Amino acid sequence: MNFPEIKSLDESYVLQTYGRNQIAIDRGRGATLWDTEGKEYIDFTSGIGVCSLGYANEAWAKAIYDQAMKVGHISNLFYTEPYARLASKLVPAAGMAAAFFGNSGAEANEGMIKLARKYSFEKYGKGRATIITLKNSFHGRTITTLKATGQDHFHEYFFPFTEGFRYAEANNMDSLMAEADGDVCAVMMELIQGEGGVNPLQREYVQSVAKLCREKDWLLLIDEVQTGIGRTGTLFAFQQFDIEPDVVTFAKGIAGGLPFGGFLVNEKCRNVLRAGDHGSTFGGNPMSAAAANVVMDALTPEFLAEVREKGGYLRKGIAALNSPCVSGIRGMGLMIGVGVQGMTHKELKDRLMAEGLLCLTAGKDTLRLLPPLVITKEEIDKGLAVMAKVMK
Ligand SMILES: *Cc1c(COP(=O)(O)O)cnc(C)c1O
């Protein structure tokens, strides 16, 4: 089918809940994609930070195929090797104590919220269930994670929302202290606010929050759905902030393109959720877990060093454009935000797409770049050449 045929079917039969780009993606290789009309693109999106190993990765595809031919799915009432093997890699590499596997970011955050409330309930009883999150955050699309998201425009239409969330200004301890009543059980935050505009939190702030959490026995909940699994140049971003979360969630990049999400807990939280407290039909299913094992095996110290190095190279390349459309460059590793001025971030994204470069937007004025972690220097250079053409 060509693009107009696909679009017409979609508009007839699919809920139109996305502001879609006006192309249909057909296939890819590495960090290069082709649309149904045969046009080639450099990909700085990886499907919103998902396809960490790029497209058509042989080891990834083979692991999924091989697992599908053994057993593609079986319920979590049985043990499976890919699941156990994955946990045995992820948990020690993150310095945590145990894992729970689900399917998506919002679901991972829901599990983390459940855990925080149960921890507090068992220790302190009722009335201590509030979770402080940050303004401008994003934690997901379920009724509870929408409410956890610190942006008012997500709190419309779908009443009643889950109670028990209050919002503090990022990088502002006074604002957090103003919410520090006796009803609080946890603080939940992203270390780089992704959807909110690629805003990294300040290191001193994050460390002060961690210290306050320890003093008050609030759980420190870190949402690494976007920043985790090598995206920022370490397995988790928290490892660059010198903090020890009680619970950390991950999702997007973990299985390289199959649905997968989950959370890791420290020793203190290891026995909070017990048999019957939490679960998932598909969570950690053997095919997704087999794919995630391939991603984890790829994330060697050398590979992560390359992610940091390529991120620096891309940021320098954008800075060197001296573009009048750029108001600033932020981010860590291959999670990069470019402040856009003189036109909207969406206009710039569309112009880059027309010239063969796919990017994302975030916040009000940010072009967001999340290339596959395996992107080559040549592919980065091709992307920069498109940026030079459009933005100079
Ligand atoms: C994408 C994202 C989510 C939601 O993940 P889904 O898989 O879409 O449910 C939650 N938190 C953060 C930080 C995200 O970037």
XYZ file of C-alpha atoms and ligand atoms in Angstrom:
407
model
C 0.000 0.000 0.000
C 1.156 3.544 -0.623
C 0.889 6.389 1.892
C -2.492 7.801 0.770
C -4.052 4.303 0.908
C -2.684 3.623 4.412
C -3.722 7.055 5.669
C -7.221 6.659 4.278
C -7.709 3.274 5.985
C -6.331 4.669 9.230
C -8.628 7.693 9.158
C -11.632 5.467 8.449
C -10.993 2.824 11.088
C -8.619 4.113 13.783
C -9.225 6.531 16.663
C -7.376 9.682 15.678
C -5.581 10.204 18.997
C -2.151 11.123 17.599
C -0.825 14.228 15.865
C 0.901 12.062 13.279
C 3.737 12.825 10.896
C 2.502 12.684 7.308
C 4.523 9.645 6.239
C 4.174 5.886 6.756
C 7.341 4.052 7.803
C 8.002 0.872 5.865
C 11.393 -0.469 6.967
C 14.710 0.392 8.537
C 18.309 -0.651 9.075
C 20.565 0.725 11.806
C 19.468 4.325 12.336
C 18.134 4.752 8.791
C 14.447 4.427 7.875
C 12.521 4.329 4.597
C 8.911 5.376 4.111
C 6.389 3.604 1.891
C 7.269 5.948 -1.003
C 10.935 4.903 -0.801
C 12.231 8.137 0.749
C 15.190 7.701 3.114
C 15.494 9.287 6.568
C 18.098 9.468 9.296
C 16.310 8.573 12.503
C 16.848 10.719 15.601
C 13.733 9.263 17.305
C 14.152 5.477 17.721
C 10.380 5.410 18.151
C 10.623 7.696 21.230
C 13.696 6.089 22.729
C 12.600 2.500 22.152
C 14.681 0.983 19.335
C 17.993 1.126 21.213
C 19.671 -1.299 18.813
C 18.250 0.402 15.722
C 16.193 -1.368 13.083
C 16.600 -4.911 11.730
C 19.240 -5.849 14.304
C 20.094 -9.483 13.492
C 20.829 -10.717 17.035
C 17.652 -9.099 18.347
C 15.460 -10.539 15.579
C 17.001 -13.994 15.923
C 16.493 -14.063 19.704
C 12.802 -13.219 19.241
C 12.384 -15.808 16.475
C 14.173 -18.537 18.413
C 12.123 -17.845 21.536
C 8.880 -17.767 19.524
C 9.731 -21.210 18.163
C 10.357 -22.542 21.704
C 7.542 -20.912 23.669
C 6.279 -17.449 22.727
C 4.155 -16.941 25.800
C 3.352 -18.718 29.011
C 1.822 -17.225 32.130
C 3.833 -15.893 35.033
C 2.495 -18.828 37.026
C 5.453 -20.676 35.479
C 9.167 -19.909 35.620
C 10.907 -19.088 32.327
C 14.596 -18.761 31.587
C 14.652 -15.435 29.646
C 12.822 -13.714 32.529
C 15.131 -15.005 35.259
C 18.215 -14.410 33.122
C 17.202 -10.819 32.401
C 16.590 -10.046 36.075
C 19.990 -11.529 36.944
C 21.659 -9.047 34.564
C 19.595 -5.949 35.268
C 19.422 -6.079 39.073
C 23.173 -6.234 39.887
C 24.076 -3.809 37.088
C 21.736 -1.257 38.693
C 22.872 -2.066 42.240
C 19.293 -2.936 43.216
C 17.802 -6.015 44.950
C 14.950 -7.383 42.803
C 12.877 -6.768 39.661
C 9.237 -6.782 38.604
C 8.448 -7.031 34.886
C 5.401 -5.567 33.128
C 4.752 -4.161 29.668
C 4.913 -0.376 29.554
C 6.071 2.777 31.266
C 2.757 3.887 32.725
C 2.174 0.396 34.067
C 5.651 0.311 35.598
C 4.946 3.628 37.334
C 1.586 2.327 38.575
C 3.398 -0.614 40.174
C 5.934 1.730 41.758
C 3.107 3.884 43.183
C 1.352 0.804 44.572
C 4.576 -0.307 46.203
C 5.198 3.098 47.829
C 1.704 3.220 49.286
C 1.861 -0.330 50.608
C 5.290 0.258 52.162
C 3.951 3.267 54.021
C 0.651 1.625 54.983
C 2.346 -1.408 56.505
C 4.772 0.737 58.491
C 2.694 3.814 59.403
C -0.957 2.912 58.747
C -3.589 4.951 56.929
C -3.343 8.621 55.938
C 0.225 8.596 54.632
C -0.261 7.913 50.929
C 0.547 11.191 49.153
C 3.261 11.199 46.527
C 4.996 14.437 45.605
C 5.860 14.709 41.911
C 7.391 17.594 39.979
C 5.770 20.252 37.855
C 6.321 19.711 34.152
C 6.841 15.975 34.660
C 5.350 13.140 32.628
C 4.550 9.752 34.135
C 2.029 8.129 31.773
C -1.509 7.967 30.407
C -3.459 5.836 32.874
C -5.845 7.618 35.251
C -3.317 7.414 38.104
C -0.168 8.270 36.157
C -1.965 11.181 34.457
C -2.641 12.544 37.923
C 0.990 11.881 38.903
C 2.013 13.968 35.878
C 2.634 17.540 37.044
C 0.973 19.344 34.132
C -2.544 20.765 34.544
C -3.644 20.117 30.975
C -3.419 16.351 31.616
C -5.939 16.705 34.463
C -9.001 17.468 32.341
C -12.040 15.431 31.215
C -11.306 12.099 32.896
C -12.608 12.750 36.408
C -12.443 11.457 39.003
C -8.671 11.053 39.054
C -6.735 9.063 41.637
C -6.189 11.135 44.770
C -2.930 11.605 46.618
C -0.563 13.594 44.410
C 0.899 17.062 44.982
C 3.351 18.911 42.801
C 6.565 20.742 43.586
C 8.673 23.029 41.410
C 11.690 21.191 39.933
C 15.103 22.258 41.261
C 13.487 24.116 44.177
C 13.824 22.612 47.667
C 11.596 25.291 49.243
C 8.769 24.264 46.963
C 9.262 20.613 47.978
C 9.411 21.519 51.685
C 6.135 23.417 51.322
C 4.472 20.092 50.425
C 6.245 18.095 53.154
C 3.247 17.326 55.387
C 2.681 14.193 57.447
C 0.602 12.604 54.687
C 3.562 12.129 52.327
C 4.964 8.665 51.591
C 7.213 9.263 48.582
C 8.749 11.603 46.019
C 8.603 10.529 42.387
C 10.614 12.176 39.624
C 12.376 11.913 36.298
C 16.042 12.969 36.383
C 15.740 14.504 32.927
C 12.149 15.553 32.290
C 11.654 14.042 28.838
C 8.193 14.895 27.502
C 8.337 18.118 29.541
C 11.171 19.455 27.364
C 14.405 17.521 28.055
C 15.088 19.401 31.305
C 17.872 17.815 33.377
C 17.455 18.228 37.129
C 20.347 19.806 39.017
C 22.632 17.353 40.769
C 22.607 19.190 44.119
C 18.816 19.324 44.043
C 18.493 15.606 43.337
C 20.921 14.804 46.150
C 19.037 17.075 48.569
C 15.761 15.343 47.675
C 17.397 11.951 48.250
C 18.658 13.102 51.661
C 15.240 14.465 52.667
C 13.627 11.177 51.625
C 16.019 9.259 53.877
C 15.343 11.577 56.830
C 11.560 11.299 56.495
C 11.414 7.671 55.368
C 9.728 8.753 52.140
C 10.502 6.402 49.278
C 12.617 7.892 46.500
C 10.889 6.821 43.284
C 12.816 7.471 40.071
C 10.998 7.269 36.729
C 13.646 6.171 34.224
C 11.159 5.041 31.587
C 12.865 7.366 29.108
C 16.307 7.959 30.649
C 17.042 4.321 31.544
C 18.741 1.427 29.742
C 21.774 3.240 28.379
C 20.006 6.301 26.954
C 22.079 8.811 28.959
C 25.360 6.882 28.644
C 25.030 4.822 31.836
C 22.612 1.943 32.407
C 20.467 4.317 34.503
C 20.743 8.089 34.746
C 20.601 7.889 38.565
C 24.076 6.358 38.447
C 25.372 9.767 37.280
C 23.617 11.606 40.132
C 25.191 9.565 42.977
C 21.855 8.664 44.559
C 20.314 5.371 45.640
C 16.648 5.174 44.631
C 14.279 2.928 46.534
C 12.467 2.054 43.321
C 13.368 2.813 39.708
C 11.161 2.204 36.666
C 12.233 1.525 33.090
C 10.446 0.681 29.844
C 11.037 2.340 26.483
C 14.508 1.105 25.503
C 14.674 -2.170 27.420
C 13.483 -4.635 24.772
C 14.635 -2.723 21.685
C 11.116 -2.453 20.237
C 8.959 -5.071 21.914
C 6.617 -3.933 24.713
C 8.360 -4.240 28.051
C 8.521 -2.242 31.269
C 9.115 -2.820 34.923
C 10.752 -1.664 38.095
C 13.703 -2.490 40.313
C 13.600 -2.181 44.103
C 16.305 -1.950 46.757
C 16.708 -4.304 49.722
C 14.400 -2.181 51.907
C 11.504 -2.581 49.427
C 12.135 -6.154 48.445
C 9.307 -7.711 50.450
C 6.614 -5.044 50.107
C 4.766 -6.599 47.162
C 4.033 -10.256 47.829
C 2.084 -13.046 46.121
C -1.246 -11.684 44.918
C -0.345 -7.990 45.416
C 0.735 -7.246 41.858
C 0.940 -9.021 38.539
C 0.548 -8.916 34.785
C -0.628 -11.396 32.170
C 1.909 -10.396 29.538
C 4.560 -8.912 31.833
C 8.078 -10.123 31.120
C 6.789 -12.528 28.480
C 9.473 -14.817 27.028
C 9.790 -13.110 23.618
C 10.090 -9.606 25.066
C 12.476 -10.894 27.735
C 14.602 -12.650 25.082
C 14.796 -9.340 23.179
C 15.655 -7.463 26.385
C 18.487 -9.908 27.080
C 20.027 -8.976 23.719
C 19.768 -5.276 24.585
C 21.338 -5.847 28.020
C 24.191 -7.862 26.474
C 24.881 -4.990 24.077
C 25.233 -2.425 26.883
C 28.889 -3.108 27.715
C 30.998 -0.383 29.383
C 32.589 0.300 25.958
C 29.178 0.642 24.312
C 27.981 3.043 27.027
C 31.170 5.096 26.658
C 30.361 5.354 22.944
C 26.832 6.562 23.746
C 28.327 9.373 25.857
C 30.895 10.133 23.174
C 28.371 10.168 20.296
C 26.025 12.320 22.380
C 28.813 14.859 22.893
C 29.663 14.732 19.187
C 26.041 15.387 18.184
C 25.634 18.235 20.697
C 28.883 19.860 19.494
C 27.792 19.453 15.890
C 24.512 21.242 16.589
C 26.273 24.013 18.522
C 28.720 24.455 15.630
C 25.826 25.242 13.270
C 25.535 28.583 15.083
C 21.910 28.440 14.013
C 19.639 31.412 14.705
C 16.842 28.860 15.432
C 18.706 27.354 18.429
C 18.245 28.921 21.867
C 20.097 26.226 23.818
C 21.171 22.591 23.921
C 20.498 20.300 26.888
C 20.657 16.637 27.822
C 22.914 13.697 28.603
C 24.234 10.949 26.333
C 21.888 10.384 23.397
C 18.958 12.194 25.051
C 19.228 15.699 23.677
C 16.931 18.722 23.736
C 17.424 21.666 21.408
C 15.609 24.885 22.348
C 13.901 26.275 19.235
C 13.318 29.982 18.553
C 12.041 31.923 15.540
C 9.595 29.154 14.596
C 7.666 26.480 16.486
C 9.323 23.193 17.395
C 6.727 21.401 15.223
C 7.504 23.561 12.189
C 11.197 22.818 12.573
C 10.514 19.064 12.997
C 8.417 19.084 9.786
C 11.075 20.964 7.808
C 13.765 18.534 8.939
C 11.529 15.603 7.997
C 10.981 17.029 4.521
C 14.776 17.038 4.088
C 15.238 13.492 5.422
C 15.761 13.750 9.197
C 13.245 12.462 11.765
C 13.132 14.234 15.156
C 10.717 14.501 18.079
C 9.377 17.509 19.917
C 8.934 18.023 23.666
C 7.649 20.731 25.988
C 6.660 24.031 24.427
C 9.707 24.804 22.313
C 12.079 21.847 22.301
C 13.284 19.646 19.484
C 13.991 16.281 21.131
C 16.604 13.886 19.770
C 16.654 10.225 20.875
C 18.594 8.391 18.143
C 19.096 4.617 18.312
C 22.046 3.987 20.658
C 23.812 2.151 17.805
C 23.716 5.166 15.465
C 27.011 5.553 13.568
C 29.102 8.705 13.189
C 28.244 8.645 9.474
C 24.527 8.646 10.261
C 24.987 11.455 12.801
C 26.894 13.458 10.167
C 24.087 12.927 7.644
C 21.590 14.161 10.228
C 23.750 17.184 11.025
C 23.991 17.969 7.299
C 20.179 18.108 7.113
C 20.131 20.347 10.205
C 22.720 22.631 8.593
C 20.611 22.904 5.433
C 17.381 23.713 7.299
C 18.639 25.661 10.300
C 21.564 27.822 9.147
C 7.045 7.489 27.946
C 7.072 7.734 29.394
C 6.126 7.148 30.252
C 4.965 6.329 29.736
O 5.385 5.157 29.122
P 4.332 4.277 28.259
O 5.110 3.073 27.859
O 3.910 5.133 27.106
O 3.205 3.968 29.159
C 6.277 7.353 31.618
N 7.281 8.091 32.120
C 8.210 8.679 31.324
C 9.319 9.456 31.925
C 8.125 8.537 29.937
O 9.026 9.122 29.145
